[in-house]
Coordinates of C-alpha atoms and ligand atoms in Angstrom, one line a residue:
X366 CA 77.6 89.0 111.1
X367 CA 75.9 91.3 108.6
X368 CA 77.3 91.5 105.1
X369 CA 78.5 95.0 105.6
X370 CA 79.8 94.5 109.2
X371 CA 79.3 98.2 109.8
X372 CA 78.2 97.5 113.4
X373 CA 81.3 95.5 114.2
X374 CA 83.9 98.2 115.0
X375 CA 87.4 97.2 115.9
X376 CA 89.7 99.3 118.2
X377 CA 91.8 101.8 116.4
X378 CA 95.2 100.5 115.4
X379 CA 94.0 97.0 114.8
X380 CA 94.1 95.6 111.3
X381 CA 90.8 94.9 109.6
X382 CA 89.4 91.4 110.2
X383 CA 88.3 91.1 106.6
X384 CA 85.5 88.7 107.4
X385 CA 83.2 90.5 105.0
X386 CA 84.3 91.4 101.5
X387 CA 83.2 94.2 99.2
X388 CA 83.6 97.9 99.5
X389 CA 83.4 99.7 102.8
X390 CA 83.3 96.5 104.8
X391 CA 86.6 96.9 106.6
X392 CA 87.3 99.6 109.2
X393 CA 90.1 102.0 108.5
X394 CA 92.8 101.4 111.0
X395 CA 94.5 104.4 112.6
X396 CA 98.3 103.7 112.7
X397 CA 99.3 102.8 116.3
X398 CA 101.2 105.4 118.2
X399 CA 104.8 104.3 119.1
X400 CA 105.6 104.4 122.8
X401 CA 109.1 105.6 123.9
X402 CA 111.3 103.1 125.5
X403 CA 112.8 105.8 127.7
X404 CA 112.2 109.5 128.5
X405 CA 114.6 112.0 129.9
X406 CA 114.2 115.6 130.8
X407 CA 114.5 116.7 127.2
X408 CA 114.4 113.6 125.1
X409 CA 112.1 110.8 124.1
X410 CA 113.9 107.6 123.0
X411 CA 112.4 105.1 120.6
X412 CA 113.3 101.8 119.0
X413 CA 111.7 100.7 115.8
X414 CA 112.4 97.6 113.8
X415 CA 112.3 97.4 110.0
X416 CA 110.9 94.0 109.2
X417 CA 108.9 91.9 106.7
X418 CA 105.3 91.2 107.7
X419 CA 102.3 89.5 106.1
X420 CA 99.4 91.8 106.5
X421 CA 95.7 91.8 105.5
X422 CA 95.6 94.8 103.2
X423 CA 92.7 93.3 101.3
X424 CA 90.0 91.5 103.1
X425 CA 90.8 87.8 103.7
X426 CA 94.1 87.9 101.8
X427 CA 97.7 88.1 103.3
X428 CA 100.1 90.4 101.5
X429 CA 103.9 90.2 102.1
X430 CA 105.0 93.7 103.1
X431 CA 108.1 95.5 104.2
X432 CA 107.3 97.5 107.3
X433 CA 108.3 99.7 110.1
X434 CA 107.2 97.9 113.3
X435 CA 105.1 95.3 111.5
X436 CA 102.2 97.6 110.5
X437 CA 101.2 99.3 107.2
X438 CA 101.1 102.3 107.8
X439 CA 104.0 102.2 110.3
X440 CA 103.5 103.4 113.9
X441 CA 103.0 107.2 114.4
X442 CA 105.7 109.0 116.3
X443 CA 104.2 112.0 118.2
X444 CA 106.9 114.5 119.0
X445 CA 106.7 117.9 120.6
X446 CA 108.4 121.1 119.4
X447 CA 111.6 121.7 121.3
X448 CA 111.8 118.2 122.7
X449 CA 114.4 115.9 121.1
X450 CA 113.6 112.5 119.7
X451 CA 116.1 109.7 119.3
X452 CA 115.0 106.7 117.2
X453 CA 117.1 103.6 116.8
X454 CA 116.0 101.7 113.7
X455 CA 117.1 98.0 113.5
X456 CA 117.1 96.5 110.0
X457 CA 115.7 93.0 110.1
X458 CA 115.3 92.9 106.3
X459 CA 117.7 90.8 104.1
X460 CA 118.6 94.0 102.2
X461 CA 119.8 97.5 103.1
X462 CA 117.4 100.2 104.3
X463 CA 117.5 103.6 105.8
X464 CA 115.1 106.3 107.1
X465 CA 114.4 109.8 105.9
X466 CA 112.3 112.1 108.1
X467 CA 110.4 113.9 105.3
X468 CA 110.0 117.5 106.4
X469 CA 112.4 117.3 109.3
X470 CA 115.1 119.9 110.1
X471 CA 117.7 117.3 111.2
X472 CA 121.5 117.0 111.3
X473 CA 122.9 115.7 108.1
X474 CA 123.9 112.3 109.6
X475 CA 120.3 111.8 110.7
X476 CA 118.7 112.7 107.4
X477 CA 118.8 109.3 105.7
X478 CA 121.1 110.2 102.9
X479 CA 120.7 107.6 100.2
X480 CA 124.3 106.3 100.7
X481 CA 124.0 106.1 104.5
X482 CA 122.2 102.8 104.7
X483 CA 121.6 100.4 107.5
X484 CA 123.0 97.0 106.6
X485 CA 120.9 93.8 107.2
X486 CA 121.0 93.0 110.9
X487 CA 122.5 96.4 111.8
X488 CA 120.9 99.3 113.5
X489 CA 121.4 103.1 113.3
X490 CA 120.3 105.9 115.7
X491 CA 118.8 109.0 114.2
X492 CA 118.5 112.3 116.1
X493 CA 115.5 114.5 115.5
X494 CA 115.8 117.8 117.4
X495 CA 112.3 119.0 116.6
X496 CA 113.4 122.6 116.7
X497 CA 110.8 123.6 114.1
X498 CA 107.1 124.5 114.2
X499 CA 104.5 121.8 114.7
X500 CA 103.8 119.9 111.4
X501 CA 102.7 116.7 109.8
X502 CA 105.9 114.9 108.8
X503 CA 106.4 111.3 107.7
X504 CA 109.3 108.9 107.6
X505 CA 110.2 106.6 104.8
X506 CA 113.0 104.6 103.3
X507 CA 115.4 106.5 101.1
X508 CA 118.1 103.9 100.3
X509 CA 119.6 104.6 96.9
X510 CA 117.8 102.9 93.9
X511 CA 115.5 101.0 96.4
X512 CA 113.4 103.8 97.9
X513 CA 110.5 103.5 95.4
X514 CA 110.1 99.7 95.9
X515 CA 110.7 99.9 99.6
X516 CA 108.1 102.6 100.1
X517 CA 105.7 100.9 97.7
X518 CA 105.9 97.7 99.8
X519 CA 105.1 99.5 103.0
X520 CA 108.1 101.4 104.5
X521 CA 106.4 104.6 105.7
X522 CA 104.8 106.1 108.8
X523 CA 103.7 109.4 110.3
X524 CA 105.8 111.7 112.5
X525 CA 103.7 114.4 114.0
X526 CA 105.3 117.4 115.7
X527 CA 103.0 119.3 118.1
X528 CA 103.8 123.0 118.1
X529 CA 104.2 124.9 121.3
X530 CA 101.3 127.1 120.1
X531 CA 98.9 124.3 119.5
X532 CA 97.3 123.6 122.9
X533 CA 96.0 127.1 123.1
X534 CA 94.5 126.8 119.6
X535 CA 92.3 124.0 120.9
X536 CA 92.1 122.2 117.5
X537 CA 90.5 118.8 117.5
X538 CA 93.0 116.5 119.3
X539 CA 93.5 113.0 120.7
X540 CA 91.2 110.5 119.0
X541 CA 89.8 113.4 116.9
X542 CA 93.3 114.0 115.3
X543 CA 93.6 111.3 112.7
X544 CA 96.5 110.7 110.3
X545 CA 95.4 109.3 106.9
X546 CA 97.8 108.0 104.3
X547 CA 96.4 107.4 100.8
X548 CA 98.2 105.7 98.0
X549 CA 97.8 103.3 95.1
X550 CA 98.7 99.6 94.7
X551 CA 98.5 96.7 92.4
X552 CA 97.9 93.2 93.7
X553 CA 98.6 89.8 92.0
X554 CA 96.0 87.0 92.3
X555 CA 97.8 85.7 95.4
X556 CA 97.6 89.1 97.2
X557 CA 101.2 90.1 96.5
X558 CA 102.1 93.7 95.8
X559 CA 103.2 94.2 92.2
X560 CA 105.8 96.8 91.8
X561 CA 105.5 97.1 88.0
X562 CA 103.7 99.3 85.5
X563 CA 102.4 102.3 87.5
X564 CA 99.3 102.6 85.2
X565 CA 98.2 99.1 86.5
X566 CA 98.0 100.3 90.2
X567 CA 94.3 100.2 90.3
X568 CA 93.6 99.9 94.0
X569 CA 93.6 102.9 96.4
X570 CA 94.7 102.1 99.9
X571 CA 93.6 104.3 102.8
X572 CA 95.8 103.6 105.9
X573 CA 96.6 100.3 104.2
X574 CA 93.0 99.2 103.4
X575 CA 91.0 99.3 100.2
X576 CA 87.8 101.2 100.5
X577 CA 87.5 101.2 104.3
X578 CA 84.9 102.8 106.5
X579 CA 85.7 105.0 109.5
X580 CA 83.3 105.8 112.4
X581 CA 83.1 109.4 113.4
X582 CA 81.1 111.4 116.0
X583 CA 79.0 114.3 114.7
X584 CA 81.7 116.9 115.5
X585 CA 84.9 118.4 114.1
X586 CA 87.9 116.3 113.3
X587 CA 91.5 117.2 112.4
X588 CA 92.5 115.0 109.5
X589 CA 96.1 114.9 108.4
X590 CA 96.2 113.6 104.8
X591 CA 99.4 112.3 103.2
X592 CA 99.8 111.1 99.7
X593 CA 102.1 108.2 100.4
X594 CA 102.1 106.9 96.8
X595 CA 105.4 106.6 95.2
X596 CA 104.2 108.2 91.9
X597 CA 100.5 108.8 91.7
X598 CA 98.8 112.2 92.0
X599 CA 95.6 112.2 94.0
X600 CA 92.7 114.5 93.5
X601 CA 90.6 114.3 96.7
X602 CA 87.2 115.7 97.4
X603 CA 85.1 115.7 100.6
X604 CA 81.8 116.5 98.7
X605 CA 79.6 118.9 100.7
X606 CA 81.3 118.3 104.0
X607 CA 82.6 121.6 105.5
X608 CA 86.4 121.5 105.2
X609 CA 88.9 124.1 106.2
X610 CA 92.6 123.7 105.4
X611 CA 94.6 124.6 108.5
X612 CA 98.1 123.5 107.4
X613 CA 100.3 122.2 104.6
X614 CA 103.6 120.3 104.5
X615 CA 105.5 122.5 107.0
X616 CA 102.8 123.3 109.5
X617 CA 99.9 125.6 110.2
X618 CA 98.7 128.4 107.9
X619 CA 98.2 132.0 109.1
X620 CA 94.4 131.3 109.1
X621 CA 92.1 128.5 108.1
X622 CA 91.1 128.5 104.4
X623 CA 87.6 127.4 103.6
X624 CA 88.0 124.7 100.9
X625 CA 84.5 123.2 101.2
X626 CA 83.6 121.5 97.9
X627 CA 87.0 122.0 96.3
X628 CA 89.3 119.4 94.9
X629 CA 92.6 118.7 96.7
X630 CA 95.2 117.8 94.2
X631 CA 98.0 116.1 96.1
X632 CA 101.4 115.0 94.7
X633 CA 103.2 112.1 96.2
X634 CA 104.7 113.2 99.5
X635 CA 102.5 116.3 100.0
X636 CA 100.4 116.7 103.1
X637 CA 97.2 118.4 104.0
X638 CA 96.1 119.4 107.5
X639 CA 92.4 119.8 107.6
X640 CA 89.5 120.4 110.0
X641 CA 86.4 118.5 108.7
X642 CA 83.1 119.2 110.4
X643 CA 80.7 116.3 110.6
X644 CA 78.3 118.1 113.1
X645 CA 75.7 118.8 110.4
X646 CA 75.3 115.1 109.7
X647 CA 72.6 112.9 111.4
X648 CA 73.7 109.8 113.3
X649 CA 73.5 106.9 110.9
X650 CA 74.4 108.9 107.8
X651 CA 77.5 108.5 105.7
X652 CA 79.9 110.8 103.8
X653 CA 82.4 109.8 101.2
X654 CA 85.9 110.9 100.5
X655 CA 86.5 110.5 96.7
X656 CA 89.6 110.4 94.5
X657 CA 89.6 111.2 90.8
X658 CA 91.9 108.9 88.9
X659 CA 95.2 110.4 87.8
X660 CA 97.7 108.9 85.4
X661 CA 95.8 105.6 85.2
X662 CA 94.2 106.3 81.8
X663 CA 90.9 107.1 83.3
X664 CA 89.4 110.1 85.1
X665 CA 86.8 108.3 87.1
X666 CA 85.8 109.7 90.4
X667 CA 85.7 106.8 92.9
X668 CA 84.9 106.8 96.6
X669 CA 87.9 105.7 98.6
X670 CA 86.8 106.2 102.3
X671 CA 83.4 106.1 103.9
X672 CA 82.9 108.2 107.0
X673 CA 80.0 106.7 109.1
X674 CA 78.5 109.0 111.7
X675 CA 77.7 106.7 114.7
X676 CA 77.2 109.1 117.6
X677 CA 76.7 112.6 118.8
X678 CA 79.4 114.1 121.1
X679 CA 80.1 117.3 122.8
X680 CA 82.8 119.2 120.9
X681 CA 85.0 121.5 122.9
X682 CA 87.5 122.0 120.0
X683 CA 87.6 125.1 118.0
X684 CA 88.4 126.3 114.5
X685 CA 90.3 129.5 115.4
X686 CA 90.2 132.6 113.2
X687 CA 94.0 132.8 113.2
X688 CA 96.5 130.1 113.5
X689 CA 100.3 130.7 113.1
X690 CA 101.9 133.6 111.2
X691 CA 104.3 132.7 108.4
X692 CA 107.8 133.8 108.8
X693 CA 108.9 136.9 106.8
X694 CA 110.6 136.3 103.5
X695 CA 114.0 137.9 103.7
X696 CA 115.5 139.2 100.4
X697 CA 117.0 136.5 98.3
X698 CA 120.7 136.9 97.3
X699 CA 121.3 133.7 95.3
X700 CA 119.3 132.4 92.3
X701 CA 119.6 128.9 91.0
X702 CA 117.9 127.1 88.1
X703 CA 117.1 123.4 88.1
X704 CA 115.6 121.3 85.3
X705 CA 114.2 117.9 86.0
X706 CA 114.1 115.5 83.0
X707 CA 114.7 111.9 81.9
X708 CA 117.3 110.4 79.5
X709 CA 115.1 107.9 77.8
X710 CA 117.8 106.3 75.6
X711 CA 117.9 102.8 76.9
X712 CA 117.1 102.3 80.6
X713 CA 115.5 105.5 81.8
X714 CA 117.9 107.7 83.8
X715 CA 116.6 110.6 85.9
X716 CA 118.5 113.8 85.6
X717 CA 118.7 117.2 87.3
X718 CA 120.4 119.8 85.1
X719 CA 121.4 117.0 82.7
X720 CA 123.2 114.8 85.4
X721 CA 122.1 111.8 87.3
X722 CA 122.7 111.6 91.0
X723 CA 126.3 111.1 92.0
X724 CA 127.0 110.8 95.7
X725 CA 130.6 112.0 95.2
X726 CA 129.4 115.3 93.5
X727 CA 128.1 118.3 95.3
X728 CA 125.7 120.1 92.9
X729 CA 124.9 123.2 94.9
X730 CA 127.1 124.8 97.7
X731 CA 124.9 127.0 99.9
X732 CA 126.2 129.3 102.6
X733 CA 124.4 128.9 105.9
X734 CA 122.0 131.7 106.6
X735 CA 121.4 132.5 102.9
X736 CA 118.0 133.1 101.4
X737 CA 117.8 131.7 97.8
X738 CA 115.3 131.6 95.0
X739 CA 115.2 128.3 93.0
X740 CA 113.5 128.1 89.6
X741 CA 112.6 124.5 89.1
X742 CA 111.5 123.5 85.6
X743 CA 110.0 120.2 84.2
X744 CA 111.8 119.7 80.9
X745 CA 109.9 116.6 79.9
X746 CA 107.3 118.1 77.7
X747 CA 107.7 116.0 74.5
X748 CA 109.4 112.7 75.3
X749 CA 108.7 109.5 73.3
X750 CA 106.2 108.7 76.1
X751 CA 104.6 112.1 75.8
X752 CA 104.8 114.7 78.6
X753 CA 106.0 113.4 82.0
X754 CA 104.9 114.8 85.3
X755 CA 107.6 115.6 88.0
X756 CA 107.6 117.0 91.5
X757 CA 110.2 118.7 93.6
X758 CA 111.2 117.9 97.2
X759 CA 113.8 119.8 99.2
X760 CA 115.4 118.2 102.3
X761 CA 116.4 120.1 105.5
X762 CA 114.0 123.1 105.2
X763 CA 110.8 124.4 103.8
X764 CA 110.3 126.8 101.0
X765 CA 107.5 129.1 99.9
X766 CA 106.1 129.0 96.4
X767 CA 106.5 132.5 94.9
X768 CA 104.9 131.9 91.5
X769 CA 104.4 129.4 88.7
X770 CA 105.4 130.6 85.2
X771 CA 105.0 134.1 86.5
X772 CA 101.4 133.4 87.7
X773 CA 100.2 133.2 91.3
X774 CA 100.8 129.9 93.2
X775 CA 98.1 127.2 93.1
X776 CA 95.8 126.7 96.1
X777 CA 97.9 123.6 97.1
X778 CA 101.0 125.7 97.2
X779 CA 100.1 127.7 100.3
X780 CA 102.2 127.8 103.5
X781 CA 105.5 126.3 104.3
X782 CA 106.1 123.6 101.7
X783 CA 108.7 120.9 101.1
X784 CA 107.1 119.1 98.1
X785 CA 105.3 120.6 95.1
X786 CA 104.1 119.3 91.7
X787 CA 106.0 120.6 88.7
X788 CA 103.8 119.8 85.6
X789 CA 105.4 119.2 82.2
X790 CA 106.7 122.3 80.6
X791 CA 106.2 124.5 83.6
X792 CA 108.4 126.2 86.1
X793 CA 107.9 127.0 89.8
X794 CA 109.9 129.6 91.7
X795 CA 110.6 128.7 95.3
X796 CA 112.2 130.7 98.1
X797 CA 114.0 129.1 101.0
X798 CA 116.4 130.1 103.8
X799 CA 119.0 127.6 104.8
X800 CA 119.7 128.6 108.4
X801 CA 120.2 125.5 110.5
X802 CA 122.4 122.5 109.9
X803 CA 125.6 122.1 107.9
X804 CA 126.4 119.2 105.6
X805 CA 125.1 117.3 102.6
X806 CA 121.4 117.0 101.8
X807 CA 119.3 115.9 98.9
X808 CA 116.7 117.6 96.7
X809 CA 114.9 115.5 94.1
X810 CA 111.8 114.6 92.3
X811 CA 109.5 113.0 94.9
X812 CA 108.0 110.6 92.3
X813 CA 110.1 107.9 93.9
X814 CA 110.5 105.8 90.8
X815 CA 112.1 108.9 89.3
X816 CA 114.4 109.6 92.2
X817 CA 115.3 105.9 92.3
X818 CA 116.3 106.3 88.7
X819 CA 118.7 109.1 89.6
X820 CA 116.6 112.3 89.5
X821 CA 118.3 113.7 92.6
X822 CA 120.9 116.4 93.3
X823 CA 123.0 117.0 96.3
X824 CA 123.5 120.3 98.1
X825 CA 126.1 121.1 100.8
X826 CA 125.4 123.7 103.4
X827 CA 128.7 125.3 104.4
X828 CA 129.8 128.1 106.8
Ligands
CU675 CU1 110.0 113.1 88.4

């Protein structure tokens, strides 16, 4: 076999063989699509085990992981708008786990509340109604104090809802619709994942492989990019490849936005829905996706994924001029202010409005049907460690970013959002309407080491 093994493709969904070492010698796997165990007229039924697995994240080395279904990234669930999904997760770990569907409008007892855990050996059924527009969601562990380590060690996967409007849009689909999860990691000399100093996480994994390659035809692809890091900010760039952003966290934008050549800053948990056009590239050529180091003490730009154009193909997909209108913003009647910060005296404790998470305390009571504006502020401007970055994630529903410190939203704030960065000393104003389920839901910093340390609040939607 050649040193670069570029002519030795493996079927999508299979882990890299790792027979050749060095950058761009392992093919990027596409997470396998989970098959339902039953289908009824209106429901797809799934079973998925949470279990340990030794996986080849780095060529030739086995890494102990905590997984959904034995793969890292876990299997993709492909749902359809208006068609219910039931998933029974069985916990085969020796510790508690649970599952939050990030971006899902779901009943409170299916939201993966941090205190609603699945005990070792037990199972729990989650109901996902999918009564929301098509979007790129993901599922991950959310058990209290453990979510950062659990997600870091592998417990995450994609959940894609196809909107009722999507087939007529004729966006790239099937094998040309590729979910890509990007995150950082640190390995010990034996290949074990080190969940320690975040600044030491010096490896970027793309669908669970370091510096993989991915074969593409010279045509358009839909790439759904997730920052699945627990903490790290990414700054991605596709170089000169034509890139249009068609969606963000909560689904499609009103129209594609040409973002060719621009950086894509992406906080942990945020998603990008992109159409990338490889048709201008010759067969045999390569294109790099790069990331610029963030929070690691260096600002190097490093290639993280190599696209290899290996064939020409007829492309019947389109990049439509219009996609999906955004819902109107009704007038807001309630305003709330939240400040995210740390108490750094002793063991760091994450705070929202000065208080760490308490499952027995409801921080915000919200009447169903209300439209609210939340001003979220990062109060950690001058700690003993310097300024500290935070982000904000709202469960249950999306919000729209109105402004940042009175200035227009950033390019990454467009569309229906559920996760946004909140840089030190800044405020972001968000507007959301709480119109579907009742019960208790979380909001928190989505830098999971921060939420694991308590930087979460609880809201209760009431009639
Ligand atoms: Cu934070």
